[in-house]
PDB file of C-alpha atoms in Angstrom:
ATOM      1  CA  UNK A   1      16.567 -10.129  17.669  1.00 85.00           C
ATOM      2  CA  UNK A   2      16.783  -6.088  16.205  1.00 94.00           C
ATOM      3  CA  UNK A   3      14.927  -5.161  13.255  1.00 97.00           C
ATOM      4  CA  UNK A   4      15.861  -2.107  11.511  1.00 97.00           C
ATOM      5  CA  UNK A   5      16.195  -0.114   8.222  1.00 97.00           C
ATOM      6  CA  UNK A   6      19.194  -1.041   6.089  1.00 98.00           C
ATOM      7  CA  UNK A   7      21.241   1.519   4.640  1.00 96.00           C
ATOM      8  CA  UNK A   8      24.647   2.289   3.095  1.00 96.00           C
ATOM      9  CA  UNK A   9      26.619   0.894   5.426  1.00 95.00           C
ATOM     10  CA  UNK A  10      24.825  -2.729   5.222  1.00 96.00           C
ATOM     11  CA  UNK A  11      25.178  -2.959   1.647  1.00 97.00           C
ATOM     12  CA  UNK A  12      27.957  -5.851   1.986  1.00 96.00           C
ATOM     13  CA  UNK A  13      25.945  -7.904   4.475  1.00 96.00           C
ATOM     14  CA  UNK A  14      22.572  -7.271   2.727  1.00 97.00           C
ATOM     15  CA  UNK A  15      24.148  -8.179  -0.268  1.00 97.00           C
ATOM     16  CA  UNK A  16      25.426 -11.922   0.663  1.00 97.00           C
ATOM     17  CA  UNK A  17      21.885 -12.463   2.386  1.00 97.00           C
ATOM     18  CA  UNK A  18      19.689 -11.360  -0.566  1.00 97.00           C
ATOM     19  CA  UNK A  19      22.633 -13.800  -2.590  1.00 97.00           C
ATOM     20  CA  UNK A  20      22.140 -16.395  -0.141  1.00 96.00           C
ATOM     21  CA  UNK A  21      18.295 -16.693  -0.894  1.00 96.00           C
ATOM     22  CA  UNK A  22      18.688 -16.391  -4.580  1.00 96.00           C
ATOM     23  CA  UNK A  23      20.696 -19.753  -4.441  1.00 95.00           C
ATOM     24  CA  UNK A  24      18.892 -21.365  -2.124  1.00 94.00           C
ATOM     25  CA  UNK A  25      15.189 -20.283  -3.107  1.00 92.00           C
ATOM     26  CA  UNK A  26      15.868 -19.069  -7.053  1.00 93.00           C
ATOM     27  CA  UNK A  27      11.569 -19.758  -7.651  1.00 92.00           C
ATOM     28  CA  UNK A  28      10.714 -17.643  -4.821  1.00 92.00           C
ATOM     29  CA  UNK A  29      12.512 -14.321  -6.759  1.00 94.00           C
ATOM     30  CA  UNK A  30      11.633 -12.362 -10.122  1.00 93.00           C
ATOM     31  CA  UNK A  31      15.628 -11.702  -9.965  1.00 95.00           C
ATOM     32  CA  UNK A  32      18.566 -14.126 -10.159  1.00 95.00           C
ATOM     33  CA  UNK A  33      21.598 -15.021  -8.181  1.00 96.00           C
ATOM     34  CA  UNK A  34      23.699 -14.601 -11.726  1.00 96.00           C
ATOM     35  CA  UNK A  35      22.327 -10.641 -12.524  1.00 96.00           C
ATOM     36  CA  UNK A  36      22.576  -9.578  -8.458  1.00 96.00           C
ATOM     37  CA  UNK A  37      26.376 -11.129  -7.932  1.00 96.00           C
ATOM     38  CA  UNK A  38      27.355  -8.571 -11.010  1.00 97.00           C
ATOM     39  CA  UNK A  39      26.093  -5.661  -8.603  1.00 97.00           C
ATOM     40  CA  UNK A  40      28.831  -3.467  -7.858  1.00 96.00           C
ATOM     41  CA  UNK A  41      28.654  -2.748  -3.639  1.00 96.00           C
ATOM     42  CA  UNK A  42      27.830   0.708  -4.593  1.00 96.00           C
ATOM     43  CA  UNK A  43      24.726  -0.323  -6.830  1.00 96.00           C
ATOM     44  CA  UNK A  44      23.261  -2.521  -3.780  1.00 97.00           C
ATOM     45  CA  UNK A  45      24.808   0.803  -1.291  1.00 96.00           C
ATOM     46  CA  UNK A  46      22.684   2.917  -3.408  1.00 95.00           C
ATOM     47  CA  UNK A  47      19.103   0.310  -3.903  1.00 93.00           C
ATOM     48  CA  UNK A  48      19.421   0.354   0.283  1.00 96.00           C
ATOM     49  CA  UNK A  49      19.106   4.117   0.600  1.00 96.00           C
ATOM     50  CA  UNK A  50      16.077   4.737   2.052  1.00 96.00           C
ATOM     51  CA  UNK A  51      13.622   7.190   1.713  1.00 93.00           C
ATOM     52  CA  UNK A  52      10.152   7.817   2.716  1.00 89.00           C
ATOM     53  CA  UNK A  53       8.888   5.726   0.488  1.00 94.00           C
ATOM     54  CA  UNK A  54      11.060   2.792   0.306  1.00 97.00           C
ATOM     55  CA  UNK A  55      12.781   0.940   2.511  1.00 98.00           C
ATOM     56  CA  UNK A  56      14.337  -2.272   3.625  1.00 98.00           C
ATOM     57  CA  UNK A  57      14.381  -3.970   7.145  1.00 98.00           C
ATOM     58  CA  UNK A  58      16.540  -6.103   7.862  1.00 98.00           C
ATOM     59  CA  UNK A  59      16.629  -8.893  11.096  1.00 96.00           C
ATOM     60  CA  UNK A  60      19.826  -9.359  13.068  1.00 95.00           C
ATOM     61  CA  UNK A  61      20.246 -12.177  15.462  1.00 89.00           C
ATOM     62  CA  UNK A  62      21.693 -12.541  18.949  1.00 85.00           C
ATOM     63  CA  UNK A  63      25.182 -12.710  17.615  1.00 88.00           C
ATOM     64  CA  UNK A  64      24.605  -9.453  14.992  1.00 88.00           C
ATOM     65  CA  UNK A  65      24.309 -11.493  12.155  1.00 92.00           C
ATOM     66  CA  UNK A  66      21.716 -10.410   9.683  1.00 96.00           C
ATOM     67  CA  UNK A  67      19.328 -13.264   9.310  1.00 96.00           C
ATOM     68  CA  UNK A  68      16.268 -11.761   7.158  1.00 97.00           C
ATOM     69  CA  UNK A  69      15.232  -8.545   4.896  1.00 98.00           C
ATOM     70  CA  UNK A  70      12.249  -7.320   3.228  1.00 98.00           C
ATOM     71  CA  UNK A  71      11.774  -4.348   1.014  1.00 98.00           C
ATOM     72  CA  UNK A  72       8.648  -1.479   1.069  1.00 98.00           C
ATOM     73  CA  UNK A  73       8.112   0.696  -1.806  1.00 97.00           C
ATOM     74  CA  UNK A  74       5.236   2.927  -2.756  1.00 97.00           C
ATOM     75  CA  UNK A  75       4.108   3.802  -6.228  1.00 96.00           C
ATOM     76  CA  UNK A  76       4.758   6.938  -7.034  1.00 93.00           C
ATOM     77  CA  UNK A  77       2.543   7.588  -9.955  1.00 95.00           C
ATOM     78  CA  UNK A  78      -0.637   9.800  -9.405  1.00 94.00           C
ATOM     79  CA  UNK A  79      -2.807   7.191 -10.015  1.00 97.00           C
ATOM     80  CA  UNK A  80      -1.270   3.973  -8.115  1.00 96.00           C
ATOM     81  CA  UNK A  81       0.870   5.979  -4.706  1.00 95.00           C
ATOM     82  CA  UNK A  82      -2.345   4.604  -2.663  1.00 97.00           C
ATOM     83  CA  UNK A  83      -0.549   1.510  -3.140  1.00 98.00           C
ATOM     84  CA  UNK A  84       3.039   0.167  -1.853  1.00 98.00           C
ATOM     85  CA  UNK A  85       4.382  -3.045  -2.519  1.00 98.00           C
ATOM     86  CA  UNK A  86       6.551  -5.694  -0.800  1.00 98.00           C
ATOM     87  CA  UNK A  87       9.655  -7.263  -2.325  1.00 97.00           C
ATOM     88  CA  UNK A  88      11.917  -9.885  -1.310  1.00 96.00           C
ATOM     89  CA  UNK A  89      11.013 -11.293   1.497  1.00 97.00           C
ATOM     90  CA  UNK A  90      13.679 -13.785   3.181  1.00 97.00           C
ATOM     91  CA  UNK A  91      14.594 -15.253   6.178  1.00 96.00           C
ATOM     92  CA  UNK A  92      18.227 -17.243   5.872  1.00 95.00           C
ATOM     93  CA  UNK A  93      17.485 -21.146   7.318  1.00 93.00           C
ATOM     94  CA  UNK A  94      19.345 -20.197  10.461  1.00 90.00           C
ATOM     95  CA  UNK A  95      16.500 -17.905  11.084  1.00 89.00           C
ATOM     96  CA  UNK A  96      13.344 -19.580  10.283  1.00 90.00           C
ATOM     97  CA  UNK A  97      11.067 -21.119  12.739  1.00 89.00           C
ATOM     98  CA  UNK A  98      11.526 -17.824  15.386  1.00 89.00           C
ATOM     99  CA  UNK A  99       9.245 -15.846  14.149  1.00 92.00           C
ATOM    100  CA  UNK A 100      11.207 -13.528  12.026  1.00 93.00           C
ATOM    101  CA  UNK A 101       9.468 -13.559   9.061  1.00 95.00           C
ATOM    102  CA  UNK A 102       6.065 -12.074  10.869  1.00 97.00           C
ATOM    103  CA  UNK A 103       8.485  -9.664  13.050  1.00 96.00           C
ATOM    104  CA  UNK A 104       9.958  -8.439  10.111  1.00 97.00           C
ATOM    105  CA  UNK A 105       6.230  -8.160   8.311  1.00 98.00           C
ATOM    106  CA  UNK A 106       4.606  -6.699  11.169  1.00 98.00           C
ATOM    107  CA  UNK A 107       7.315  -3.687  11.280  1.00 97.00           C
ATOM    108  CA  UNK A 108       7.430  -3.201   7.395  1.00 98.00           C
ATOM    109  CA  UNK A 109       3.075  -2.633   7.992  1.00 97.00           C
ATOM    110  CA  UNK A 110       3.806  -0.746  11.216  1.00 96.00           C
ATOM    111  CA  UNK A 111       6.334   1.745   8.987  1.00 96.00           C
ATOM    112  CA  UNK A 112       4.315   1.438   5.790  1.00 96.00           C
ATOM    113  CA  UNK A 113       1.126   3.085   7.734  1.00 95.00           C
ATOM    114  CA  UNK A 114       3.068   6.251   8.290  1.00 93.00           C
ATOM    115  CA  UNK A 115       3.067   6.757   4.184  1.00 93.00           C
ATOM    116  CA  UNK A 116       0.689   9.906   3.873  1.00 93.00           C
ATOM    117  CA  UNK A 117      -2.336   8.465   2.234  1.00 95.00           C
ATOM    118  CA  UNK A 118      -1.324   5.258   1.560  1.00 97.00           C
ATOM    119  CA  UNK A 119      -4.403   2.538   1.750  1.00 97.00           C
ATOM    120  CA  UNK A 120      -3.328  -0.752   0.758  1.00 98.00           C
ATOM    121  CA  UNK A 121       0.105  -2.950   0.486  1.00 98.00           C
ATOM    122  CA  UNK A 122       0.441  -5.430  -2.120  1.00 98.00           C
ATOM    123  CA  UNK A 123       2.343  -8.620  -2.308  1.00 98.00           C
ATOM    124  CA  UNK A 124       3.270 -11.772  -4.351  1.00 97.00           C
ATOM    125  CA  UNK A 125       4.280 -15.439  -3.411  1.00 97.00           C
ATOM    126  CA  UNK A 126       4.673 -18.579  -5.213  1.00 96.00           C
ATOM    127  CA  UNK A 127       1.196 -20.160  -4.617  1.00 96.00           C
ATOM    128  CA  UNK A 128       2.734 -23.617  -3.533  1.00 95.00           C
ATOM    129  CA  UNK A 129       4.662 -21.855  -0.855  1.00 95.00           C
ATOM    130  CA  UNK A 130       2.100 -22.429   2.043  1.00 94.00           C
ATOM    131  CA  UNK A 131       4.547 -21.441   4.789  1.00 93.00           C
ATOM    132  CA  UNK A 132       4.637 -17.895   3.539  1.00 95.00           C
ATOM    133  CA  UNK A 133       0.816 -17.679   2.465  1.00 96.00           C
ATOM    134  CA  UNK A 134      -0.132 -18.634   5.992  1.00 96.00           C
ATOM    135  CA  UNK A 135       2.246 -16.239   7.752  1.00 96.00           C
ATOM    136  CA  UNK A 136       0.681 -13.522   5.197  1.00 98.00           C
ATOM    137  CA  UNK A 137      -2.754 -14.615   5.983  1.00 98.00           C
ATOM    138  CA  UNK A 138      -2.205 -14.001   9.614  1.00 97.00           C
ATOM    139  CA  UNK A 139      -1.217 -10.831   9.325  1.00 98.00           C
ATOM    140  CA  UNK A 140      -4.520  -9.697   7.216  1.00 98.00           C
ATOM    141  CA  UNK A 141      -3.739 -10.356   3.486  1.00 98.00           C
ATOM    142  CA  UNK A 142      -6.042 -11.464   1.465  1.00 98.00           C
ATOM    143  CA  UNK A 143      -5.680 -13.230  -2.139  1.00 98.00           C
ATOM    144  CA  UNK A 144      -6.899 -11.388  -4.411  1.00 98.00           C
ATOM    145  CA  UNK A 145      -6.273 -13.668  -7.771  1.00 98.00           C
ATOM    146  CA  UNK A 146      -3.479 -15.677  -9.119  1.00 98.00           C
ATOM    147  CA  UNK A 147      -0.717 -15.624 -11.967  1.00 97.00           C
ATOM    148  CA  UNK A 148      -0.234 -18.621 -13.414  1.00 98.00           C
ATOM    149  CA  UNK A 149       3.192 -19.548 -14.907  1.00 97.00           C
ATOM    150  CA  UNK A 150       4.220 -15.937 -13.200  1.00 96.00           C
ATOM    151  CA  UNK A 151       7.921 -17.187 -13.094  1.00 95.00           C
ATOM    152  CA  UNK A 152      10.081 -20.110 -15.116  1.00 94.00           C
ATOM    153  CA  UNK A 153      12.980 -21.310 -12.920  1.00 92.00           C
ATOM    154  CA  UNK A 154      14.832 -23.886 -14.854  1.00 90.00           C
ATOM    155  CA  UNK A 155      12.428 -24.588 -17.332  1.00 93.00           C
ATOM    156  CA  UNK A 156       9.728 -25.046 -14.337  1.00 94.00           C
ATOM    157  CA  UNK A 157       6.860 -22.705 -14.510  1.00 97.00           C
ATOM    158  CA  UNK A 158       5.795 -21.072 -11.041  1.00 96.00           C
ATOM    159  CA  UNK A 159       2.326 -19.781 -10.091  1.00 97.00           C
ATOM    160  CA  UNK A 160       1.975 -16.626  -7.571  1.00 97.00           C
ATOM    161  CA  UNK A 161      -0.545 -15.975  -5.484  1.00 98.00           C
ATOM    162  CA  UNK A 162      -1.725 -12.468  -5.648  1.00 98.00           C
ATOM    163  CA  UNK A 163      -2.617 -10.964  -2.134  1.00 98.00           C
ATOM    164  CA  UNK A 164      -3.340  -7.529  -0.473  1.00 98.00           C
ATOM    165  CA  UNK A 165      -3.489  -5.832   2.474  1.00 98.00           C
ATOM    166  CA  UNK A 166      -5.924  -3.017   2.909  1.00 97.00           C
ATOM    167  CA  UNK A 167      -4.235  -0.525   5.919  1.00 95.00           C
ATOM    168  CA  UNK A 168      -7.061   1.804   5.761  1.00 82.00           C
TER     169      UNK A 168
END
């Protein structure tokens, strides 16, 4: 297994992952599979461009294939670049059950800490999804309060756990 940041080049095969896991996981997602498949490559070429504030990892297997992605980015207002978020985290079903998902966390922490003054990382999951709260929990977030009906998915209401890690 590699982990490494995404960039221009991977915007075709970050693009059928992140579609991937908005069809098979569309409550897990504040986006949907029908506004990301309208993305031209160039808009998805241009959200992977990192910068030293944002980024995306992605996982690759044995055989190259990428398997799992999760996106950092800081605030960048005065009052809130203390704090940096993480978005869509996914590991395809061909990858779960390796450890992936706390790889991929553990490097996106491990590259977060080098953000000049920044002192905590934030995060949201669907509360019922214990496989991801536990894998969170392990790695030193905390919840911090809860969102009820934070996301409707086909007219089903989702809660989401609210959970931070402090870095300092």
């Amino acid at each position: 297994m590699k982990i490494r940041i995404l960039n221009e080049a991977d915007a075709q095969l970050y693009q059928e992952v992140r579609l991937s896991a908005l069809k098979i996981n569309p409550e897990a997602f504040g986006s949907t599979y029908e506004r990301e498949v309208k993305f031209s490559l160039e808009a998805v070429a241009e959200r992977l461009e990192p910068t030293k504030d944002k980024f995306v990892l992605g996982a690759f297997n044995y055989d190259d294939s990428l398997v799992g992605i999760v996106t950092f980015m800081r605030e960048n207002s005065l009052k809130t670049n203390h704090k940096g978020n993480v978005y869509g985290m996914y590991v395809a079903p061909e990858g779960r059950g390796q450890g992936l998902g706390k790889s991929l966390m553990m490097e996106l922490i491990s590259k977060a800490k080098n953000c000049d003054g920044l002192e905590q990382i934030n995060l949201t999951v669907v509360s019922e999804n214990s496989s991801a709260k536990r894998l969170y929990k392990s790695l030193g977030f905390e919840v911090y309060g809860v969102e009820r009906n934070a996301l409707k998915c086909n007219g089903q209401y989702f809660d989401e756990d609210l959970m931070v890690l402090n870095i300092l």
